[in-house]
Amino acid sequence: MSKRNEDFLRLLWNEGIRLFCALGANAKKWEEVPDWICVDQAPAEPHTMTTASHIDESLAEVIEIAQLFDTEEKAVVQVLER
């Protein structure tokens, strides 16, 4: 993963994102990096980020899954393309 993409994921972590869904052929790679960021940042920034990879699902299916995710607070699904 490039430094640019890792910095992008760290920015999402710092913004307090609760669910990160990666879609497509490289979804598994995108899913793993936030997990390591959580481990690295957890003591300083205590919150939880759930990650999921969706290799074969459509964007519409992933959005539907994300909308069903319970964050215990009002949340908006955002689609970000890289």
Short mmCIF file of C-alpha atoms in Angstrom, two decimals:
data_model
loop_
_atom_site.label_atom_id
_atom_site.label_comp_id
_atom_site.label_asym_id
_atom_site.label_seq_id
_atom_site.Cartn_x
_atom_site.Cartn_y
_atom_site.Cartn_z
CA MET A 1 0.00 0.00 0.00
CA SER A 2 1.34 3.40 -0.92
CA LYS A 3 2.12 6.02 1.71
CA ARG A 4 -0.56 8.24 0.12
CA ASN A 5 -3.23 5.58 0.61
CA GLU A 6 -2.05 4.77 4.13
CA ASP A 7 -2.22 8.49 4.99
CA PHE A 8 -5.76 8.55 3.57
CA LEU A 9 -6.76 5.67 5.87
CA ARG A 10 -5.13 7.36 8.88
CA LEU A 11 -7.15 10.49 8.09
CA LEU A 12 -10.35 8.42 8.15
CA TRP A 13 -9.29 6.93 11.49
CA ASN A 14 -8.59 10.38 12.93
CA GLU A 15 -12.04 11.55 11.77
CA GLY A 16 -13.58 8.78 13.88
CA ILE A 17 -14.91 6.55 11.12
CA ARG A 18 -16.76 3.55 12.57
CA LEU A 19 -17.09 1.26 9.52
CA PHE A 20 -14.72 0.93 6.58
CA CYS A 21 -15.87 -1.24 3.68
CA ALA A 22 -13.49 -1.94 0.81
CA LEU A 23 -14.88 -3.06 -2.54
CA GLY A 24 -13.24 -4.72 -5.52
CA ALA A 25 -10.20 -6.79 -6.44
CA ASN A 26 -7.87 -5.18 -3.86
CA ALA A 27 -10.48 -5.10 -1.10
CA LYS A 28 -8.61 -7.49 1.19
CA LYS A 29 -5.47 -5.32 1.09
CA TRP A 30 -7.50 -2.18 1.85
CA GLU A 31 -9.24 -3.98 4.73
CA GLU A 32 -6.00 -5.02 6.47
CA VAL A 33 -4.30 -1.61 6.71
CA PRO A 34 -7.02 0.05 8.87
CA ASP A 35 -6.80 -2.94 11.22
CA TRP A 36 -3.10 -2.21 11.78
CA ILE A 37 -3.76 1.50 12.13
CA CYS A 38 -6.29 0.70 14.87
CA VAL A 39 -3.72 -1.39 16.70
CA ASP A 40 -1.10 1.34 16.31
CA GLN A 41 -3.37 4.26 17.29
CA ALA A 42 -5.72 2.64 19.82
CA PRO A 43 -3.99 3.78 23.03
CA ALA A 44 -3.96 7.42 21.89
CA GLU A 45 -7.31 7.50 20.07
CA PRO A 46 -9.81 5.18 21.75
CA HIS A 47 -12.53 4.26 19.30
CA THR A 48 -13.45 1.23 17.26
CA MET A 49 -13.33 0.89 13.49
CA THR A 50 -14.88 -2.19 11.93
CA THR A 51 -13.43 -3.20 8.57
CA ALA A 52 -14.92 -5.38 5.86
CA SER A 53 -13.85 -6.42 2.38
CA HIS A 54 -16.37 -7.05 -0.39
CA ILE A 55 -14.66 -8.60 -3.40
CA ASP A 56 -17.71 -9.87 -5.31
CA GLU A 57 -20.50 -7.57 -4.11
CA SER A 58 -21.81 -4.61 -6.07
CA LEU A 59 -21.52 -1.06 -4.75
CA ALA A 60 -25.28 -1.05 -4.12
CA GLU A 61 -25.00 -4.22 -2.01
CA VAL A 62 -22.12 -2.80 0.04
CA ILE A 63 -24.02 0.44 0.65
CA GLU A 64 -27.05 -1.56 1.81
CA ILE A 65 -24.87 -3.56 4.21
CA ALA A 66 -23.27 -0.36 5.53
CA GLN A 67 -26.67 1.25 6.10
CA LEU A 68 -27.65 -1.71 8.29
CA PHE A 69 -24.51 -1.38 10.44
CA ASP A 70 -25.36 -0.25 13.97
CA THR A 71 -23.06 2.53 15.15
CA GLU A 72 -25.25 3.45 18.16
CA GLU A 73 -25.34 7.00 16.81
CA LYS A 74 -26.66 8.68 13.69
CA ALA A 75 -24.35 7.88 10.79
CA VAL A 76 -24.18 8.62 7.09
CA VAL A 77 -22.79 6.23 4.49
CA GLN A 78 -20.19 7.95 2.32
CA VAL A 79 -18.76 6.48 -0.86
CA LEU A 80 -15.10 7.37 -1.42
CA GLU A 81 -13.22 6.20 -4.50
CA ARG A 82 -9.46 5.76 -4.69
#
